[in-house]
Short mmCIF file of C-alpha atoms and ligand atoms in Angstrom, two decimals:
data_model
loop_
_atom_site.label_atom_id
_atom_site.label_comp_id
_atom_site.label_asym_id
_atom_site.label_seq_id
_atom_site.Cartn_x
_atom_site.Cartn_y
_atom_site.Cartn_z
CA UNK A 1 -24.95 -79.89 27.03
CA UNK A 2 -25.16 -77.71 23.89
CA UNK A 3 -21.69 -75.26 23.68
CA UNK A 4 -23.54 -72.59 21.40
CA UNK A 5 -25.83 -71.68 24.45
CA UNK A 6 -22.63 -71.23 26.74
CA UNK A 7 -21.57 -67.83 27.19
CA UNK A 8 -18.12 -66.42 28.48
CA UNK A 9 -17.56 -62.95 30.06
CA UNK A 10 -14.15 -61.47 30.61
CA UNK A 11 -13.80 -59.22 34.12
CA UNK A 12 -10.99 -57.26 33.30
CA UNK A 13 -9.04 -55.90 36.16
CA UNK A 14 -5.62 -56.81 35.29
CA UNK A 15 -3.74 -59.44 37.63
CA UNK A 16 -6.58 -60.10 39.04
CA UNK A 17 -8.80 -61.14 35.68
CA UNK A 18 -11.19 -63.52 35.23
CA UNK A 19 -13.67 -65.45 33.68
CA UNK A 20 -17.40 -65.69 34.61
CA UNK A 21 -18.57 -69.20 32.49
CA UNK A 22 -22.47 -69.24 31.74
CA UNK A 23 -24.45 -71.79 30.47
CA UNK A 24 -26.45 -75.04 30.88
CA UNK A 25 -24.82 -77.82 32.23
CA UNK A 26 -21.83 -76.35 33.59
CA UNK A 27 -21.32 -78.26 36.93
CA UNK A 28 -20.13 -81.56 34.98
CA UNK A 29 -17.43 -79.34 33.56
CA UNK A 30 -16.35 -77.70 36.77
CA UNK A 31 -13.42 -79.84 37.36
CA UNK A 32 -11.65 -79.22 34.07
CA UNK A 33 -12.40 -75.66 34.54
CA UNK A 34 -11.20 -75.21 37.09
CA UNK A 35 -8.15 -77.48 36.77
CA UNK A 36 -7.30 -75.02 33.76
CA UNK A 37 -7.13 -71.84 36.42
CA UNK A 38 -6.17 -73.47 39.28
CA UNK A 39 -3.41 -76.49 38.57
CA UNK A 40 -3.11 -79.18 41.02
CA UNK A 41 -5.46 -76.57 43.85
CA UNK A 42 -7.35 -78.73 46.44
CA UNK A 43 -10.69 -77.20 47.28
CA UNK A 44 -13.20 -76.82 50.28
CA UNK A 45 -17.09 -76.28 48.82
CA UNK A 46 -18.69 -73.94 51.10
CA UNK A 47 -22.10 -75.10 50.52
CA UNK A 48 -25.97 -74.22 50.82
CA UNK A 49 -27.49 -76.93 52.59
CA UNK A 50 -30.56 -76.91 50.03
CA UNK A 51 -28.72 -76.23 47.29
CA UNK A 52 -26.10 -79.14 48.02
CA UNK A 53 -28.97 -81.56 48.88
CA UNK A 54 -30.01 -80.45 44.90
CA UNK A 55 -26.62 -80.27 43.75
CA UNK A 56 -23.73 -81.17 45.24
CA UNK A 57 -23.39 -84.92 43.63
CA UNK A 58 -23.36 -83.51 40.15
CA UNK A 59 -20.83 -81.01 41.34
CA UNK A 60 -18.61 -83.36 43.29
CA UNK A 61 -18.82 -86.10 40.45
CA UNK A 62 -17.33 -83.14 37.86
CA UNK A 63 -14.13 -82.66 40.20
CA UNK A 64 -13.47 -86.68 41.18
CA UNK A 65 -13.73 -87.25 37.69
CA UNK A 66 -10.98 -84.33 37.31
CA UNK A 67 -9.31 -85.82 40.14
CA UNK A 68 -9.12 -82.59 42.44
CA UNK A 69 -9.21 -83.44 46.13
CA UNK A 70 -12.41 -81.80 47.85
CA UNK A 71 -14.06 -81.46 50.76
CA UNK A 72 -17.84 -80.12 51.38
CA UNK A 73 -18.81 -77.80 54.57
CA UNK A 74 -22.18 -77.16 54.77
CA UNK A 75 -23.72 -73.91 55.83
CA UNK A 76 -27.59 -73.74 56.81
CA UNK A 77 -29.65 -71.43 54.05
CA UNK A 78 -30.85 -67.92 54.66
CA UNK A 79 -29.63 -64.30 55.56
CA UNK A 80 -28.73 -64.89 59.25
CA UNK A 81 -25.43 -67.44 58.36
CA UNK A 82 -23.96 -63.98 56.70
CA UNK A 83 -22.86 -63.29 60.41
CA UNK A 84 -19.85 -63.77 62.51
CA UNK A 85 -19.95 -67.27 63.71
CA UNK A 86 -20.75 -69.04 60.76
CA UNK A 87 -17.47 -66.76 59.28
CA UNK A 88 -15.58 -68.26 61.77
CA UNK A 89 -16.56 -71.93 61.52
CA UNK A 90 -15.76 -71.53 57.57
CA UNK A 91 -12.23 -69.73 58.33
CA UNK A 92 -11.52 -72.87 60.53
CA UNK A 93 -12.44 -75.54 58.56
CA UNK A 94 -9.86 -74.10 55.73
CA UNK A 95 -7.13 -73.70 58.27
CA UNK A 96 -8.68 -77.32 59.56
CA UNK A 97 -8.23 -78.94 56.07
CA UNK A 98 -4.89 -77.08 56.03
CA UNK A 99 -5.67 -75.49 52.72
CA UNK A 100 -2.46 -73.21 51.03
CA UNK A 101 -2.65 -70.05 49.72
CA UNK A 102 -2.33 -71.97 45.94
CA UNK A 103 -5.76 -74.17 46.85
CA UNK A 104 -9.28 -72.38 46.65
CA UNK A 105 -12.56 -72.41 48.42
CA UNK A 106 -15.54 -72.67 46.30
CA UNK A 107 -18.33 -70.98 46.97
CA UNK A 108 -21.75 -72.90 46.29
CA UNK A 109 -25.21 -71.35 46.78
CA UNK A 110 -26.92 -68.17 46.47
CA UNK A 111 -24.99 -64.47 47.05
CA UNK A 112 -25.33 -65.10 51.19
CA UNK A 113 -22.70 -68.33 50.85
CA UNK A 114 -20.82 -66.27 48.36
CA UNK A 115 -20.55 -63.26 50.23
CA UNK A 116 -19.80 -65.21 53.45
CA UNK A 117 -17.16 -67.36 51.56
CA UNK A 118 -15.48 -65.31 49.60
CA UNK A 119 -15.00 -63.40 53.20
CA UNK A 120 -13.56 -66.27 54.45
CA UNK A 121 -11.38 -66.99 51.22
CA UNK A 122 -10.42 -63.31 51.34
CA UNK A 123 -8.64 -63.26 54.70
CA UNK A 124 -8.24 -66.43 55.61
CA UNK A 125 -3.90 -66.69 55.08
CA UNK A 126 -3.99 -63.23 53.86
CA UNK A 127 -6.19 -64.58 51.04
CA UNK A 128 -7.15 -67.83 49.08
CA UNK A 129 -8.06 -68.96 45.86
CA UNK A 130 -11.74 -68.57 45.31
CA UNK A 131 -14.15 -69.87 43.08
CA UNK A 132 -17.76 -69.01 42.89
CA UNK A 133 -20.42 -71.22 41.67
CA UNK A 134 -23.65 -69.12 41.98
CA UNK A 135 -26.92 -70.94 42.11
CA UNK A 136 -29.43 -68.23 42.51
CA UNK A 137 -30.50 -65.87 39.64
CA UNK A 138 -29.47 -63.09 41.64
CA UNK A 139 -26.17 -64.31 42.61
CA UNK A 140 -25.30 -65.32 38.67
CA UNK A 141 -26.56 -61.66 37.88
CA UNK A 142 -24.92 -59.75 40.37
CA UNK A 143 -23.39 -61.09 43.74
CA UNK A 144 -21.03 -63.82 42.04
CA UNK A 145 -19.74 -60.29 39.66
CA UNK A 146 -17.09 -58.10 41.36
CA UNK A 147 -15.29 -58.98 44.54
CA UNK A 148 -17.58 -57.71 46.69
CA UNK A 149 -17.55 -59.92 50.18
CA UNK A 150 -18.57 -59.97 53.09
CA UNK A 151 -20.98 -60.53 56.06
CA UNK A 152 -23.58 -58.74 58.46
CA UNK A 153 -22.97 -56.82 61.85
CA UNK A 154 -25.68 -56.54 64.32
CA UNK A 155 -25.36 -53.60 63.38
CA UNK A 156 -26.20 -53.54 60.18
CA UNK A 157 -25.99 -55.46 56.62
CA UNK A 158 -23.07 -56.02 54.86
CA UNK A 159 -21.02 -53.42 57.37
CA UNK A 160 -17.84 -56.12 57.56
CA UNK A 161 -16.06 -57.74 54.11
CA UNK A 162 -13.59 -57.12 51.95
CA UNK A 163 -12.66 -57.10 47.94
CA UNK A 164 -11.33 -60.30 46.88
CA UNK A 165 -11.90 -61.43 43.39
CA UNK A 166 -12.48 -65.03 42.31
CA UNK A 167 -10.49 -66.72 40.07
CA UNK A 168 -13.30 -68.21 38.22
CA UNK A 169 -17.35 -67.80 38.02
CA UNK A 170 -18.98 -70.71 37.03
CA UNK A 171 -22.85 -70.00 36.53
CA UNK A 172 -24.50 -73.35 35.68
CA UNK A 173 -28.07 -72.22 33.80
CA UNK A 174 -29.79 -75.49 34.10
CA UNK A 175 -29.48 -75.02 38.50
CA UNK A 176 -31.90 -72.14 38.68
CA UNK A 177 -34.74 -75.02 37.77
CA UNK A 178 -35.02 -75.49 41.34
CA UNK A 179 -34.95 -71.96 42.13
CA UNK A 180 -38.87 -70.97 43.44
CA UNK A 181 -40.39 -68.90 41.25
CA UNK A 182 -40.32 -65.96 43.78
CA UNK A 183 -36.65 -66.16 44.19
CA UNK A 184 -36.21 -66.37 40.31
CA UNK A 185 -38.30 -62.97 40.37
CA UNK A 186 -36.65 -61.38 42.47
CA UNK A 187 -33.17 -62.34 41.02
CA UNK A 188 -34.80 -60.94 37.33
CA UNK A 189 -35.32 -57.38 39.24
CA UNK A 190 -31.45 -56.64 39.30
CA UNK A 191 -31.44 -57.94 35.45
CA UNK A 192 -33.81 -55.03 35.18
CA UNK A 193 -31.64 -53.23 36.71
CA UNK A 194 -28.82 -53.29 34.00
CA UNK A 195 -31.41 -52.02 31.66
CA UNK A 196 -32.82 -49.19 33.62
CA UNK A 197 -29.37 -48.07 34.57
CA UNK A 198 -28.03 -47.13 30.70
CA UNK A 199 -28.60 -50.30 28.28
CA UNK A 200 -32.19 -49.06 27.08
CA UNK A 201 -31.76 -51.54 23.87
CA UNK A 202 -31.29 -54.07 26.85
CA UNK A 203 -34.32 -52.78 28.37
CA UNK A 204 -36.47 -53.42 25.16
CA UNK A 205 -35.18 -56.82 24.42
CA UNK A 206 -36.11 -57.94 27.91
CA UNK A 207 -39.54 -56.74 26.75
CA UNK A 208 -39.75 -58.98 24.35
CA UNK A 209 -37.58 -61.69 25.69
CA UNK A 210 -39.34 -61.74 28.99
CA UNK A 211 -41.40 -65.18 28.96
CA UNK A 212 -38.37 -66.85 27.24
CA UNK A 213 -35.99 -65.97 29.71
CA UNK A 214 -38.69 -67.22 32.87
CA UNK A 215 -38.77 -70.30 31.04
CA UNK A 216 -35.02 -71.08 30.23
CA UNK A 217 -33.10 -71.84 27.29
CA UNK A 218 -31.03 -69.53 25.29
CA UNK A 219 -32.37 -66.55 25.89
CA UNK A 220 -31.75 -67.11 29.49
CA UNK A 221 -28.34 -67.40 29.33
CA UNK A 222 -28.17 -64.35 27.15
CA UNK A 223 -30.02 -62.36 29.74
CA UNK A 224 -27.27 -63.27 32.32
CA UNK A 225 -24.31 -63.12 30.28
CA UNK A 226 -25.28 -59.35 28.99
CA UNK A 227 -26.32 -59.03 32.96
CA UNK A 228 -22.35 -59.94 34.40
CA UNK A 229 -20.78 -57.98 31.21
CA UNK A 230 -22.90 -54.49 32.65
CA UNK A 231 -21.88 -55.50 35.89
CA UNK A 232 -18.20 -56.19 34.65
CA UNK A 233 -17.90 -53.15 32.66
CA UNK A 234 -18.89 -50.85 35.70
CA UNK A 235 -16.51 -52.97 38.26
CA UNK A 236 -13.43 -52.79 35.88
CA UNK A 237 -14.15 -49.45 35.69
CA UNK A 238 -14.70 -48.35 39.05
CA UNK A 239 -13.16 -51.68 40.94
CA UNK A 240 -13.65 -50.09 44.80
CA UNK A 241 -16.95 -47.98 44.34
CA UNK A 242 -15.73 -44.55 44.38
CA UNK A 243 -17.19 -43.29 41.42
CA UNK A 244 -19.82 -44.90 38.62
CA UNK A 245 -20.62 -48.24 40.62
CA UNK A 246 -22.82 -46.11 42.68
CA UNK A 247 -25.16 -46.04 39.79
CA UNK A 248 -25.41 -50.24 40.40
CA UNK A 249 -27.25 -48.92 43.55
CA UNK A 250 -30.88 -47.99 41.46
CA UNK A 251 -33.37 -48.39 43.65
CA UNK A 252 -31.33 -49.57 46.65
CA UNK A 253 -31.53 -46.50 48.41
CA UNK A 254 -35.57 -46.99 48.93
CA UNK A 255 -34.84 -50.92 48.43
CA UNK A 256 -32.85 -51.05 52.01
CA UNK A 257 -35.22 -48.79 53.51
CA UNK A 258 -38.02 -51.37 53.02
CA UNK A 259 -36.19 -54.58 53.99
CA UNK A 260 -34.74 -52.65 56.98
CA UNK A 261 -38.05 -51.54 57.79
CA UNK A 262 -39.44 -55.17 57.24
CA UNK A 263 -36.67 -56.63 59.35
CA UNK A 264 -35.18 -58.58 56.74
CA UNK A 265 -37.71 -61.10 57.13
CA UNK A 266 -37.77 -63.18 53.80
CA UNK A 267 -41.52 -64.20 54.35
CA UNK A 268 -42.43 -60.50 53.48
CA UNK A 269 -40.08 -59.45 51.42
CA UNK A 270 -36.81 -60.91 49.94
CA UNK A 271 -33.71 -58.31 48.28
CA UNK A 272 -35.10 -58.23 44.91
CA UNK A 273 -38.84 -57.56 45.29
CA UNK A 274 -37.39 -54.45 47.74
CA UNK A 275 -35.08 -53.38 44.47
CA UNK A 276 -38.02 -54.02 42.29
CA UNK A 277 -40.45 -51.21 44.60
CA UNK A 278 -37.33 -49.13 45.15
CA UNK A 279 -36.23 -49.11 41.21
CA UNK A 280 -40.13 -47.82 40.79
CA UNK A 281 -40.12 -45.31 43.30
CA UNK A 282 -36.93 -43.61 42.22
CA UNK A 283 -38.82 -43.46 38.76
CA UNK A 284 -42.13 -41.79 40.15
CA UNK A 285 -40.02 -39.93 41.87
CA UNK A 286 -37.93 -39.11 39.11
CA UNK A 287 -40.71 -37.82 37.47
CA UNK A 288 -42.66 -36.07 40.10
CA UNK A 289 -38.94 -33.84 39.83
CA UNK A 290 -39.56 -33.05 36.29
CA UNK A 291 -36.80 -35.40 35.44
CA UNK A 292 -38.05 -38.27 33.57
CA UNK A 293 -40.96 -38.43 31.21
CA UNK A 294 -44.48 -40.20 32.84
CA UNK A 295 -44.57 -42.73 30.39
CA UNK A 296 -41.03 -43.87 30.69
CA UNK A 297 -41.31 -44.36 34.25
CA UNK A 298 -45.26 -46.53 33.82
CA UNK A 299 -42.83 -48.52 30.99
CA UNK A 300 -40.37 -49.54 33.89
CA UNK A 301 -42.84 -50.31 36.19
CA UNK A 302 -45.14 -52.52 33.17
CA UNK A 303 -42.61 -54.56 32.96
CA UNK A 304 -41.60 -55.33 36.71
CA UNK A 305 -45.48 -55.64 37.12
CA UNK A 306 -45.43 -58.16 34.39
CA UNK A 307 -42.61 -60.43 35.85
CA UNK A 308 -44.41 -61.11 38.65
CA UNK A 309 -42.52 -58.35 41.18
CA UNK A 310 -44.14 -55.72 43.30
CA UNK A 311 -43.72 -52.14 42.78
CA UNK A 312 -45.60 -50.50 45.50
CA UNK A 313 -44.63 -50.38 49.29
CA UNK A 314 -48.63 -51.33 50.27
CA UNK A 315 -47.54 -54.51 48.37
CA UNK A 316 -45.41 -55.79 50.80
CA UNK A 317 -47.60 -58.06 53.66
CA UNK A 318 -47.82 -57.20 57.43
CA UNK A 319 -47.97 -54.22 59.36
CA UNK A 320 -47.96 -51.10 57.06
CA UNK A 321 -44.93 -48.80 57.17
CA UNK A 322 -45.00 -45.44 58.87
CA UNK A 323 -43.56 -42.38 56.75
CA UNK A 324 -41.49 -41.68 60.02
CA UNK A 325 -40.31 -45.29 60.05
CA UNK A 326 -38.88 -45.26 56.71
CA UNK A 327 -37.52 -42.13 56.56
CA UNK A 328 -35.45 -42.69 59.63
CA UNK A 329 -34.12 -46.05 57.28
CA UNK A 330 -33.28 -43.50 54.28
CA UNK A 331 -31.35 -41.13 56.99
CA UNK A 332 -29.19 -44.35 58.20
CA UNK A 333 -28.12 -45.57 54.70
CA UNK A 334 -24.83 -45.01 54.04
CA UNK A 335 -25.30 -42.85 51.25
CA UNK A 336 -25.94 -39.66 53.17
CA UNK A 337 -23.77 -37.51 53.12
CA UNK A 338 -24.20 -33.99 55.25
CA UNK A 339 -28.07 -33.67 55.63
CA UNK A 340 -28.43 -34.08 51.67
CA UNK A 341 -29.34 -37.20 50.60
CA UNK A 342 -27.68 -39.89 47.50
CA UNK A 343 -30.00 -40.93 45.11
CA UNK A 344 -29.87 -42.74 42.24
CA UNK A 345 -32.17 -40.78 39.72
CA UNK A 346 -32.99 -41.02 35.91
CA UNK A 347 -34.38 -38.95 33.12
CA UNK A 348 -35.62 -42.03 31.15
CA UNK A 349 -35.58 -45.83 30.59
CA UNK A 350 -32.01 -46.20 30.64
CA UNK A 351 -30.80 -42.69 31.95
CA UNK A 352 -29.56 -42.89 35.53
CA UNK A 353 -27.71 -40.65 36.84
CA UNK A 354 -26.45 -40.12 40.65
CA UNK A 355 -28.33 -37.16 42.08
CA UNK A 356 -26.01 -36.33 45.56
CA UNK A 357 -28.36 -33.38 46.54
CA UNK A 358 -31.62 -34.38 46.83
CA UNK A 359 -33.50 -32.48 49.69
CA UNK A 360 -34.91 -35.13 52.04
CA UNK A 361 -38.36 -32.95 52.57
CA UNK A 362 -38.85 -33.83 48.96
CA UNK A 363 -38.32 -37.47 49.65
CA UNK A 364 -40.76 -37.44 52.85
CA UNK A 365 -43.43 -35.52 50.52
CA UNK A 366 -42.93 -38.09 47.94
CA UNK A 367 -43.60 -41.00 50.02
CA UNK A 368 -46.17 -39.83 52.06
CA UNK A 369 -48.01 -39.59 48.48
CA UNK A 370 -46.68 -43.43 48.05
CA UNK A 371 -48.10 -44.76 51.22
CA UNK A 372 -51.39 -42.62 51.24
CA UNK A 373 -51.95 -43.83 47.33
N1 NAD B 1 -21.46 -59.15 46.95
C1 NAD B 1 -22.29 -58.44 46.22
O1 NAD B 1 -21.88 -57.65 45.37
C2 NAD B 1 -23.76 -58.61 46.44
C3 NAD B 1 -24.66 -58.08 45.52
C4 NAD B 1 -26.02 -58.31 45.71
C5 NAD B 1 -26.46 -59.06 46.79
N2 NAD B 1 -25.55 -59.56 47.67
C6 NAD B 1 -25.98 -60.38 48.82
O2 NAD B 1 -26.55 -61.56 48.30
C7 NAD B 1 -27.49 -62.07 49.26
C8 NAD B 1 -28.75 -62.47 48.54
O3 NAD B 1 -28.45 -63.46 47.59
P1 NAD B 1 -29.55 -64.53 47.13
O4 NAD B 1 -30.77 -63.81 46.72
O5 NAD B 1 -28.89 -65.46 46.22
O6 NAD B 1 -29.92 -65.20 48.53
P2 NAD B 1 -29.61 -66.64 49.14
O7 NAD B 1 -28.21 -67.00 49.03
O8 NAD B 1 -30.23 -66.61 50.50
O9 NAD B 1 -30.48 -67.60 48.20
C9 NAD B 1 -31.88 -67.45 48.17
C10 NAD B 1 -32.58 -68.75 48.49
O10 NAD B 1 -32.52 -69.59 47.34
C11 NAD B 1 -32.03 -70.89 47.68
N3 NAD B 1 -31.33 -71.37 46.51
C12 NAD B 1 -30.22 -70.88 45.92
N4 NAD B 1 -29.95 -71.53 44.79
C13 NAD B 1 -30.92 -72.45 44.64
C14 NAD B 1 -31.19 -73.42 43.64
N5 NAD B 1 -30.45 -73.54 42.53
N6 NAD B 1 -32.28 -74.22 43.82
C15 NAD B 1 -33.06 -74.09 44.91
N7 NAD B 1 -32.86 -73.17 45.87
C16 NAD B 1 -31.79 -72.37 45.72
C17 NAD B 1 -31.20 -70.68 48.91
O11 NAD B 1 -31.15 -71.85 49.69
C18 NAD B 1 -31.96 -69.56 49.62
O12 NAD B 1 -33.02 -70.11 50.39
C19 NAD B 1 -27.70 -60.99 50.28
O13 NAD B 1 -27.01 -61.33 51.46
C20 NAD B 1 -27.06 -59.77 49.65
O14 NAD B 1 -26.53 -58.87 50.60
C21 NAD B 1 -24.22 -59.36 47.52
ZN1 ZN B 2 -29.26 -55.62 44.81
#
């Protein structure tokens, strides 16, 4: 456990500030950590079932040998336990283990049993302590960061949630060994993202730092930590998404289009390969507008080529999409707004900017060139 690789990031949104903790070896010092926030709090771990057959000893030893009462529930991995039941079996177990508004529920796993938990922890007597411990790369990155919560409707994705801030992040480095390399990928694609959206210095040291940061160490933790501070800066900032945390939404647009279109089927096509093609689309795009030079838009896509992430729809296995298909997606996503369409466009590595007028016969000219290429 070497302190000079840990990394601390402030969220600043007064009462309800906190601290997201990064670094290796974190889970032996979740108890004191979260003894400091949370005095004399008994917890419930809402728990991955992989990630607690991984994990959980090392994370239950840290808060017996803190001497903080806990109890694990576990939840089964994968997209579908975002969904009503599973909200209600974690509600009841709190009120089951009689938990007070002064104890917390931890969530432990990747952004579905954060989102799901912090739900839970959100509403369950009018809100609960909550504590994440994020396990994926994409969860550390992004999910874990801001207060977003929730679960899916069949409906539609994330349709029913509310904002309820942690108390404490705790992002153990040294967990996301057992992450597959696919999932580690794909959580890298919304690190990207911070770049792409207006850090290009960020941008450029990812170029370099790239094969450090796949194979851990320092550099890893740096990418995360300057990952949650982007995210934090734009969620203190704009706390409820009204105004700039729409620019967080790069490539999302196209991104939910796909996985929609794919059925959210993880086999061909998991959140952050979708952000990955989307995030390269909106720069071809960007450029077939006249917006954003050629070569800053073949730079993006290098370097999402080069981590190991697709950036072309035909990439994605299966049936091929119909133009038709994912155009009707585009028109459902909440981001349109009277015929006109919401994207999230860019002028250069580093230059987004939300477009709210983009003609959607441009879009289905654009794509058809995409899926014809
Ligand atoms: N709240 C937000 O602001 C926000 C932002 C982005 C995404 N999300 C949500 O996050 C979810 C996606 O998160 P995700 O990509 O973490 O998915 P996930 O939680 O399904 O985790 C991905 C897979 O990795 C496994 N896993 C996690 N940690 C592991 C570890 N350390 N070792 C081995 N396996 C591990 C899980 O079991 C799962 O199979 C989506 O539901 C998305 O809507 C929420
Ligand atoms: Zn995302």
């Amino acid at each position: 456990m070497s302190d000079e690789t840990r990394q601390s990031v402030r969220v600043e949104l007064g009462p309800r500030s906190y601290d997201i903790l990064i670094g290796p070896g974190l889970l032996a010092s979740a108890g004191a950590e979260i003894a400091a926030r949370l005095p004399k709090a008994r917890l419930l771990i809402v728990a991955d079932e992989r990630v607690d057959d991984l994990h959980g000893e090392a994370l239950r030893a840290a808060l017996s040998k803190a001497e903080i009462p806990h109890a694990t529930m576990r939840v089964p991995s994968g997209e579908p336990t975002k969904s009503f039941p599973h909200f209600e079996a974690v509600v009841d177990r709190i009120l089951e283990e009689r938990l007070e508004r002064g104890d917390a529920v931890v969530a432990f796993g990747g952004g579905v049993v954060g989102d799901l938990t912090g739900f839970a922890a959100g509403v369950a007597r009018r809100g609960m302590g909550f504590v994440q411990v994020p396990t994926s790369l994409l969860a550390q990155v992004d999910s874990s960061v801001g207060g977003k919560t929730g679960i899916n409707s069949p409906r539609g994705k994330n349709l029913v949630g509310v904002f309820h801030q942690p108390a404490l992040v705790l992002a153990d480095t040294d967990v996301l060994e057992t992450l597959s390399p696919r999932e580690f990928a794909a959580g890298y694609a919304e690190v990207v993202k911070y770049g792409l959206i207006d850090r290009p210095d960020f941008f450029h040291w990812l170029e370099a730092k790239r094969a450090a940061i796949f194979a851990g160490g320092a550099e890893r933790a740096e990418a995360i930590a300057a990952s949650c501070r982007a995210k934090a800066e734009v969620v203190a900032g704009d706390e409820r998404e009204d105004g700039d945390r729409a620019l967080l939404n790069l490539g999302h647009t196209f991104g939910h289009a796909l996985e929609s279109a794919a059925r959210y089927d993880a086999e061909r096509l998991v959140h952050g390969e979708a952000v990955s093609i989307g995030m390269a689309l909106a720069h071809r795009f960007s450029v077939r507008q006249g917006l954003c030079p050629g070569q800053d838009a073949e730079r993006a896509v290098a370097h999402l080529r080069a981590s190991g992430l697709p950036t072309r729809i035909q990439e994605i296995p299966g049936t091929p999409f119909t133009l038709t298909e994912l155009m009707g997606k585009i028109a459902q996503d909440k981001k349109v707004v009277r015929g006109a369409l919401t994207f999230i466009l860019t002028r250069g590595i580093g230059q987004a900017f939300v477009a709210r007028d983009v003609d959607p016969a441009e879009i289905g000219r654009f794509l058809e060139a995409e899926l014809g290429a």
